[in-house]
mmCIF file of C-alpha atoms in Angstrom:
data_model
loop_
_atom_site.group_PDB
_atom_site.id
_atom_site.type_symbol
_atom_site.label_atom_id
_atom_site.label_comp_id
_atom_site.label_asym_id
_atom_site.label_seq_id
_atom_site.Cartn_x
_atom_site.Cartn_y
_atom_site.Cartn_z
ATOM 1 C CA MET A 14 -183.223 74.351 190.600
ATOM 2 C CA SER A 15 -179.531 75.013 191.231
ATOM 3 C CA ARG A 16 -179.097 71.441 192.456
ATOM 4 C CA SER A 17 -180.718 69.999 189.319
ATOM 5 C CA GLN A 18 -178.423 72.106 187.144
ATOM 6 C CA THR A 19 -175.191 71.157 188.907
ATOM 7 C CA GLY A 20 -175.836 67.428 189.084
ATOM 8 C CA SER A 21 -174.717 65.299 192.038
ATOM 9 C CA MET A 22 -171.815 67.456 193.207
ATOM 10 C CA PHE A 23 -173.742 68.372 196.378
ATOM 11 C CA ASP A 24 -174.303 65.926 199.236
ATOM 12 C CA ASN A 25 -177.516 67.573 200.462
ATOM 13 C CA ASN A 26 -179.644 67.110 197.382
ATOM 14 C CA GLY A 27 -182.844 66.187 199.269
ATOM 15 C CA PHE A 28 -185.655 68.596 200.140
ATOM 16 C CA PHE A 29 -188.900 68.286 202.080
ATOM 17 C CA LEU A 30 -191.627 70.812 201.330
ATOM 18 C CA ASN A 31 -194.019 71.045 204.273
ATOM 19 C CA ALA A 32 -197.256 72.590 203.056
ATOM 20 C CA SER A 33 -200.820 72.485 204.288
ATOM 21 C CA GLY A 34 -203.801 72.522 201.937
ATOM 22 C CA GLY A 35 -204.293 75.780 200.071
ATOM 23 C CA THR A 36 -200.710 77.035 200.165
ATOM 24 C CA GLY A 37 -199.935 76.185 196.547
ATOM 25 C CA LYS A 38 -197.847 73.034 196.972
ATOM 26 C CA SER A 39 -199.069 71.362 193.783
ATOM 27 C CA PHE A 40 -198.437 74.545 191.811
ATOM 28 C CA VAL A 41 -194.828 74.734 193.061
ATOM 29 C CA LEU A 42 -194.132 71.048 192.377
ATOM 30 C CA ASN A 43 -195.501 71.273 188.845
ATOM 31 C CA MET A 44 -193.532 74.466 188.263
ATOM 32 C CA LEU A 45 -190.338 72.637 189.279
ATOM 33 C CA LEU A 46 -191.157 69.708 187.000
ATOM 34 C CA ASP A 47 -191.984 71.912 184.024
ATOM 35 C CA SER A 48 -188.915 74.103 184.536
ATOM 36 C CA VAL A 49 -186.508 71.166 184.582
ATOM 37 C CA ARG A 50 -188.197 69.509 181.604
ATOM 38 C CA SER A 51 -188.133 72.765 179.612
ATOM 39 C CA GLN A 52 -184.325 72.535 179.775
ATOM 40 C CA GLY A 53 -184.418 69.150 178.085
ATOM 41 C CA LYS A 54 -183.755 67.266 181.317
ATOM 42 C CA ILE A 55 -185.612 64.342 182.865
ATOM 43 C CA ALA A 56 -187.892 64.981 185.857
ATOM 44 C CA LEU A 57 -189.923 62.131 187.344
ATOM 45 C CA ALA A 58 -193.145 62.854 189.233
ATOM 46 C CA VAL A 59 -194.616 60.354 191.680
ATOM 47 C CA ALA A 60 -197.040 60.360 194.605
ATOM 48 C CA SER A 61 -197.988 57.965 197.380
ATOM 49 C CA SER A 62 -201.585 57.655 196.156
ATOM 50 C CA GLU A 63 -203.141 57.385 192.733
ATOM 51 C CA ILE A 64 -205.363 60.444 193.156
ATOM 52 C CA ALA A 65 -202.429 62.619 194.259
ATOM 53 C CA ALA A 66 -200.426 61.402 191.254
ATOM 54 C CA THR A 67 -203.032 62.742 188.834
ATOM 55 C CA VAL A 68 -202.411 66.282 190.113
ATOM 56 C CA LEU A 69 -198.750 66.184 189.072
ATOM 57 C CA HIS A 70 -197.774 66.698 185.436
ATOM 58 C CA GLY A 71 -196.854 63.242 184.180
ATOM 59 C CA GLY A 72 -197.422 61.828 187.648
ATOM 60 C CA ARG A 73 -197.511 58.133 188.536
ATOM 61 C CA THR A 74 -197.652 56.253 191.807
ATOM 62 C CA ALA A 75 -194.273 55.651 193.434
ATOM 63 C CA HIS A 76 -194.916 51.900 193.495
ATOM 64 C CA ASN A 77 -195.532 51.880 189.748
ATOM 65 C CA MET A 78 -192.627 54.123 188.790
ATOM 66 C CA PHE A 79 -189.928 52.553 190.962
ATOM 67 C CA LYS A 80 -191.175 48.948 191.024
ATOM 68 C CA ILE A 81 -191.612 48.986 194.793
ATOM 69 C CA PRO A 82 -192.746 45.487 195.869
ATOM 70 C CA VAL A 83 -196.298 45.114 197.123
ATOM 71 C CA MET A 84 -195.716 43.190 200.336
ATOM 72 C CA GLU A 85 -195.604 43.679 204.091
ATOM 73 C CA TYR A 86 -193.560 46.804 204.723
ATOM 74 C CA ASN A 87 -191.120 45.134 207.080
ATOM 75 C CA GLU A 88 -190.158 42.761 204.249
ATOM 76 C CA ILE A 89 -189.294 45.459 201.686
ATOM 77 C CA ARG A 90 -185.544 45.671 201.139
ATOM 78 C CA SER A 91 -185.141 47.121 197.649
ATOM 79 C CA CYS A 92 -187.039 47.982 194.480
ATOM 80 C CA GLY A 93 -187.324 45.672 191.494
ATOM 81 C CA ILE A 94 -185.075 47.721 189.205
ATOM 82 C CA LYS A 95 -182.372 45.812 187.340
ATOM 83 C CA LYS A 96 -179.146 47.561 186.413
ATOM 84 C CA ASN A 97 -179.474 46.801 182.705
ATOM 85 C CA SER A 98 -183.184 47.678 182.457
ATOM 86 C CA GLU A 99 -184.684 50.587 180.514
ATOM 87 C CA LEU A 100 -185.795 52.156 183.795
ATOM 88 C CA ALA A 101 -182.221 52.032 185.089
ATOM 89 C CA LYS A 102 -181.045 53.815 181.941
ATOM 90 C CA LEU A 103 -183.722 56.470 182.484
ATOM 91 C CA LEU A 104 -182.702 56.983 186.117
ATOM 92 C CA LYS A 105 -179.070 57.482 185.106
ATOM 93 C CA ILE A 106 -180.046 60.612 183.151
ATOM 94 C CA THR A 107 -182.700 61.845 185.612
ATOM 95 C CA SER A 108 -182.097 65.268 187.157
ATOM 96 C CA LEU A 109 -185.089 65.503 189.499
ATOM 97 C CA ILE A 110 -187.495 63.237 191.380
ATOM 98 C CA VAL A 111 -190.622 64.756 192.932
ATOM 99 C CA TRP A 112 -192.579 62.646 195.453
ATOM 100 C CA ASP A 113 -195.847 64.193 196.655
ATOM 101 C CA GLU A 114 -197.818 63.085 199.745
ATOM 102 C CA VAL A 115 -194.660 61.476 201.101
ATOM 103 C CA VAL A 116 -196.114 61.664 204.627
ATOM 104 C CA MET A 117 -198.411 58.782 203.651
ATOM 105 C CA ALA A 118 -195.494 56.615 202.533
ATOM 106 C CA ASN A 119 -194.000 53.973 204.771
ATOM 107 C CA LYS A 120 -190.396 54.826 205.585
ATOM 108 C CA ASN A 121 -189.322 51.369 204.376
ATOM 109 C CA THR A 122 -190.418 52.197 200.819
ATOM 110 C CA LEU A 123 -188.235 55.323 200.884
ATOM 111 C CA THR A 124 -185.330 53.314 202.290
ATOM 112 C CA ALA A 125 -185.773 50.740 199.528
ATOM 113 C CA LEU A 126 -185.680 53.484 196.887
ATOM 114 C CA ASP A 127 -182.571 55.059 198.409
ATOM 115 C CA ILE A 128 -180.730 51.721 198.542
ATOM 116 C CA THR A 129 -181.784 50.838 194.987
ATOM 117 C CA LEU A 130 -180.762 54.174 193.469
ATOM 118 C CA ARG A 131 -177.363 54.071 195.159
ATOM 119 C CA ASP A 132 -176.825 50.583 193.757
ATOM 120 C CA VAL A 133 -178.190 51.139 190.245
ATOM 121 C CA LEU A 134 -176.457 54.492 189.775
ATOM 122 C CA GLU A 135 -173.295 53.323 191.558
ATOM 123 C CA ASN A 136 -173.367 56.511 193.606
ATOM 124 C CA ASP A 137 -173.411 56.338 197.394
ATOM 125 C CA LYS A 138 -174.911 59.795 197.824
ATOM 126 C CA PHE A 139 -178.488 60.435 198.943
ATOM 127 C CA MET A 140 -180.894 58.890 196.384
ATOM 128 C CA GLY A 141 -177.965 58.088 194.146
ATOM 129 C CA GLY A 142 -177.171 61.770 193.677
ATOM 130 C CA ILE A 143 -180.496 62.622 192.030
ATOM 131 C CA VAL A 144 -182.143 65.796 193.337
ATOM 132 C CA PHE A 145 -185.053 64.534 195.444
ATOM 133 C CA VAL A 146 -187.946 66.828 196.360
ATOM 134 C CA CYS A 147 -190.670 65.341 198.538
ATOM 135 C CA ALA A 148 -193.698 67.138 199.883
ATOM 136 C CA GLY A 149 -196.541 66.557 202.270
ATOM 137 C CA ASN A 150 -198.596 67.723 205.200
ATOM 138 C CA PHE A 151 -198.351 66.073 208.606
ATOM 139 C CA ARG A 152 -201.930 67.141 209.339
ATOM 140 C CA GLN A 153 -203.015 64.447 206.926
ATOM 141 C CA ILE A 154 -202.929 60.656 207.080
ATOM 142 C CA LEU A 155 -199.783 58.841 208.170
ATOM 143 C CA PRO A 156 -198.726 55.413 206.848
ATOM 144 C CA VAL A 157 -201.488 52.830 207.172
ATOM 145 C CA ILE A 158 -200.251 49.786 209.088
ATOM 146 C CA ARG A 159 -202.347 46.639 208.928
ATOM 147 C CA GLY A 160 -203.705 46.022 212.432
ATOM 148 C CA GLY A 161 -201.488 48.776 213.834
ATOM 149 C CA GLY A 162 -202.241 51.710 216.069
ATOM 150 C CA LYS A 163 -200.857 55.199 216.570
ATOM 151 C CA ASN A 164 -197.445 54.017 217.779
ATOM 152 C CA GLU A 165 -196.968 51.746 214.767
ATOM 153 C CA GLU A 166 -197.961 54.524 212.372
ATOM 154 C CA LEU A 167 -195.458 56.905 213.951
ATOM 155 C CA GLU A 168 -192.758 54.246 213.910
ATOM 156 C CA HIS A 169 -193.088 53.864 210.136
ATOM 157 C CA CYS A 170 -193.332 57.607 209.440
ATOM 158 C CA ILE A 171 -190.667 59.390 207.388
ATOM 159 C CA LYS A 172 -189.670 61.459 210.416
ATOM 160 C CA LEU A 173 -188.272 58.321 212.037
ATOM 161 C CA SER A 174 -186.263 57.393 208.948
ATOM 162 C CA TYR A 175 -182.537 58.061 208.617
ATOM 163 C CA LEU A 176 -183.451 59.894 205.417
ATOM 164 C CA TRP A 177 -185.220 62.638 207.376
ATOM 165 C CA GLU A 178 -181.957 64.097 208.662
ATOM 166 C CA GLY A 179 -180.648 64.389 205.107
ATOM 167 C CA LEU A 180 -183.567 66.500 203.894
ATOM 168 C CA THR A 181 -183.498 70.288 203.784
ATOM 169 C CA LYS A 182 -186.834 71.404 205.259
ATOM 170 C CA LEU A 183 -188.789 74.130 203.509
ATOM 171 C CA GLU A 184 -192.223 75.354 204.495
ATOM 172 C CA MET A 185 -195.160 77.051 202.802
ATOM 173 C CA THR A 186 -197.391 78.851 205.296
ATOM 174 C CA GLU A 187 -199.461 81.429 203.426
ATOM 175 C CA ASN A 188 -202.893 79.960 202.709
ATOM 176 C CA VAL A 189 -203.989 81.262 199.324
ATOM 177 C CA ARG A 190 -207.493 79.836 199.619
ATOM 178 C CA LEU A 191 -208.300 82.024 202.603
ATOM 179 C CA LYS A 192 -207.465 85.131 200.545
ATOM 180 C CA THR A 193 -209.823 84.336 197.684
ATOM 181 C CA ASN A 194 -213.556 84.719 197.348
ATOM 182 C CA TYR A 195 -214.010 81.084 196.353
ATOM 183 C CA VAL A 196 -214.042 79.813 199.938
ATOM 184 C CA ARG A 197 -217.596 80.059 201.204
ATOM 185 C CA ASN A 198 -216.743 79.515 204.850
ATOM 186 C CA LYS A 199 -213.351 81.002 205.662
ATOM 187 C CA SER A 200 -213.863 80.656 209.415
ATOM 188 C CA PHE A 201 -214.390 76.921 208.997
ATOM 189 C CA ALA A 202 -211.214 76.674 206.888
ATOM 190 C CA LYS A 203 -209.220 78.512 209.559
ATOM 191 C CA ASN A 204 -210.581 76.279 212.310
ATOM 192 C CA LEU A 205 -209.681 73.224 210.254
ATOM 193 C CA LEU A 206 -206.051 74.367 210.097
ATOM 194 C CA LYS A 207 -206.035 74.972 213.854
ATOM 195 C CA LEU A 208 -207.433 71.510 214.414
ATOM 196 C CA GLY A 209 -204.537 70.011 212.462
ATOM 197 C CA THR A 210 -201.952 71.747 214.637
ATOM 198 C CA GLY A 211 -203.737 71.002 217.909
ATOM 199 C CA GLU A 212 -204.634 74.643 218.538
ATOM 200 C CA SER A 213 -208.394 74.183 218.373
ATOM 201 C CA GLY A 214 -210.909 72.740 220.783
ATOM 202 C CA PRO A 215 -214.204 71.131 219.733
ATOM 203 C CA VAL A 216 -215.285 71.610 216.132
ATOM 204 C CA TYR A 217 -218.769 73.037 215.733
ATOM 205 C CA PHE A 218 -220.661 72.787 212.454
ATOM 206 C CA LEU A 219 -222.755 75.754 211.407
ATOM 207 C CA GLU A 220 -226.464 75.267 210.847
ATOM 208 C CA ASN A 221 -226.103 75.733 207.083
ATOM 209 C CA PHE A 222 -223.125 73.362 206.814
ATOM 210 C CA GLY A 223 -225.170 70.492 205.398
ATOM 211 C CA ILE A 224 -228.310 68.386 205.601
ATOM 212 C CA SER A 225 -228.651 66.057 208.572
ATOM 213 C CA VAL A 226 -229.969 62.522 208.025
ATOM 214 C CA LYS A 227 -230.631 59.742 210.514
ATOM 215 C CA THR A 228 -230.528 56.580 208.383
ATOM 216 C CA ARG A 229 -228.717 55.217 205.350
ATOM 217 C CA GLU A 230 -232.012 55.025 203.498
ATOM 218 C CA GLU A 231 -232.603 58.724 204.057
ATOM 219 C CA LEU A 232 -229.047 59.492 202.957
ATOM 220 C CA VAL A 233 -229.486 57.560 199.703
ATOM 221 C CA ASN A 234 -232.848 59.219 199.041
ATOM 222 C CA LYS A 235 -231.366 62.692 199.558
ATOM 223 C CA VAL A 236 -228.296 62.170 197.387
ATOM 224 C CA TYR A 237 -229.836 59.983 194.684
ATOM 225 C CA ASP A 238 -233.288 61.487 194.432
ATOM 226 C CA ASP A 239 -235.253 60.532 191.330
ATOM 227 C CA ILE A 240 -232.714 57.854 190.455
ATOM 228 C CA GLU A 241 -235.415 55.740 188.842
ATOM 229 C CA ASN A 242 -235.658 58.216 185.965
ATOM 230 C CA ASN A 243 -231.915 58.845 185.675
ATOM 231 C CA ARG A 244 -230.364 55.405 185.948
ATOM 232 C CA LEU A 245 -228.812 55.683 182.455
ATOM 233 C CA SER A 246 -227.726 59.334 182.788
ATOM 234 C CA ALA A 247 -223.967 59.755 183.151
ATOM 235 C CA SER A 248 -224.266 63.436 184.115
ATOM 236 C CA TYR A 249 -226.664 62.506 186.928
ATOM 237 C CA PHE A 250 -224.112 60.202 188.583
ATOM 238 C CA GLU A 251 -221.163 62.516 187.907
ATOM 239 C CA LYS A 252 -222.674 65.113 190.236
ATOM 240 C CA ARG A 253 -223.343 62.719 193.142
ATOM 241 C CA ALA A 254 -221.226 60.652 195.488
ATOM 242 C CA ILE A 255 -221.400 59.100 198.944
ATOM 243 C CA ILE A 256 -218.034 58.706 200.660
ATOM 244 C CA SER A 257 -217.447 56.133 203.390
ATOM 245 C CA PRO A 258 -214.329 55.117 205.355
ATOM 246 C CA THR A 259 -215.131 51.379 205.277
ATOM 247 C CA ASN A 260 -215.660 48.939 202.402
ATOM 248 C CA ASP A 261 -218.525 47.265 204.256
ATOM 249 C CA ASP A 262 -220.511 50.501 204.239
ATOM 250 C CA VAL A 263 -219.643 51.062 200.589
ATOM 251 C CA ASP A 264 -220.977 47.625 199.648
ATOM 252 C CA SER A 265 -224.132 48.148 201.689
ATOM 253 C CA ILE A 266 -224.885 51.575 200.218
ATOM 254 C CA ASN A 267 -224.059 50.427 196.692
ATOM 255 C CA SER A 268 -226.549 47.588 197.053
ATOM 256 C CA MET A 269 -229.254 49.995 198.215
ATOM 257 C CA ILE A 270 -228.637 52.332 195.277
ATOM 258 C CA TYR A 271 -228.581 49.464 192.804
ATOM 259 C CA GLU A 272 -231.890 48.125 194.084
ATOM 260 C CA LYS A 273 -233.476 51.558 193.591
ATOM 261 C CA SER A 274 -232.254 51.797 190.000
ATOM 262 C CA GLU A 275 -232.658 48.172 188.978
ATOM 263 C CA GLU A 276 -235.112 47.402 186.198
ATOM 264 C CA GLU A 277 -233.546 44.523 184.357
ATOM 265 C CA GLU A 278 -231.959 41.277 185.443
ATOM 266 C CA GLU A 279 -228.403 41.601 186.737
ATOM 267 C CA VAL A 280 -225.653 40.242 184.476
ATOM 268 C CA ALA A 281 -222.141 39.537 185.739
ATOM 269 C CA TYR A 282 -219.208 39.684 183.303
ATOM 270 C CA ASN A 283 -216.058 37.903 184.481
ATOM 271 C CA SER A 284 -212.710 39.106 183.178
ATOM 272 C CA VAL A 285 -209.889 36.773 182.115
ATOM 273 C CA ASP A 286 -206.204 37.436 181.514
ATOM 274 C CA THR A 287 -205.384 34.239 179.615
ATOM 275 C CA ALA A 288 -206.529 32.762 176.285
ATOM 276 C CA THR A 289 -208.560 29.556 176.508
ATOM 277 C CA GLU A 290 -208.255 28.675 172.824
ATOM 278 C CA ASN A 291 -206.300 30.042 169.873
ATOM 279 C CA ASP A 292 -204.237 33.148 170.701
ATOM 280 C CA THR A 293 -204.510 34.423 167.128
ATOM 281 C CA ASP A 294 -208.250 34.893 167.555
ATOM 282 C CA ILE A 295 -207.707 37.676 170.086
#
């Protein structure tokens, strides 16, 4: 907060908030954003993923906010922000940038933002002199590299960026969730944290952890029971979901569910982004 109030007079205006799940990271980030904005200043909130962005007040993805090119990471050199653009004018009066789930971000995207801000703001300090607060948890997913393995993921991690040395590291360690009555299985939550830090051995699921199924058909029948009578019920589908790590499995399971709920002939609607006739008719 003191950095955002004093502008770019400090060289070390970058912070990394290391926080595992349940320590209140999102609460702190939103508190920072709201506090700066309540003073009439500009605070931009971004995240590496779309879902994480929705947690932040006024959050957007970093790619959307800063015009980061969508290309192979080793080809990214700068962001698509022009000096005379409206976004450039906004950045010139910005006091704070918050980037959540930065651990997921490829270090080249952060480098591109740093280079762009220094150029657009004509300030050679870290991130162009804007106070930069990033947050994340190294227990979670690292940058995804197409066709890459563990070494490639580590190579593109923020810890191996020159920016890492310029960040002041702060840490949140007290897990609020474990102190509330809302966590049904606190021992499982504790073991999950130990697993993330390499302190735990094998993970054993309790007998009442969930229902075991042997086939996809059984899984679909358990989750989407009585789908034939609820195929038009929004509330029915809102309370059910099957999560899969691969798109192939998603397509396969979706097809199975659709076949169970299908009653009428399938109709495909194709979208278009150009007018085929008179523009005034649109």
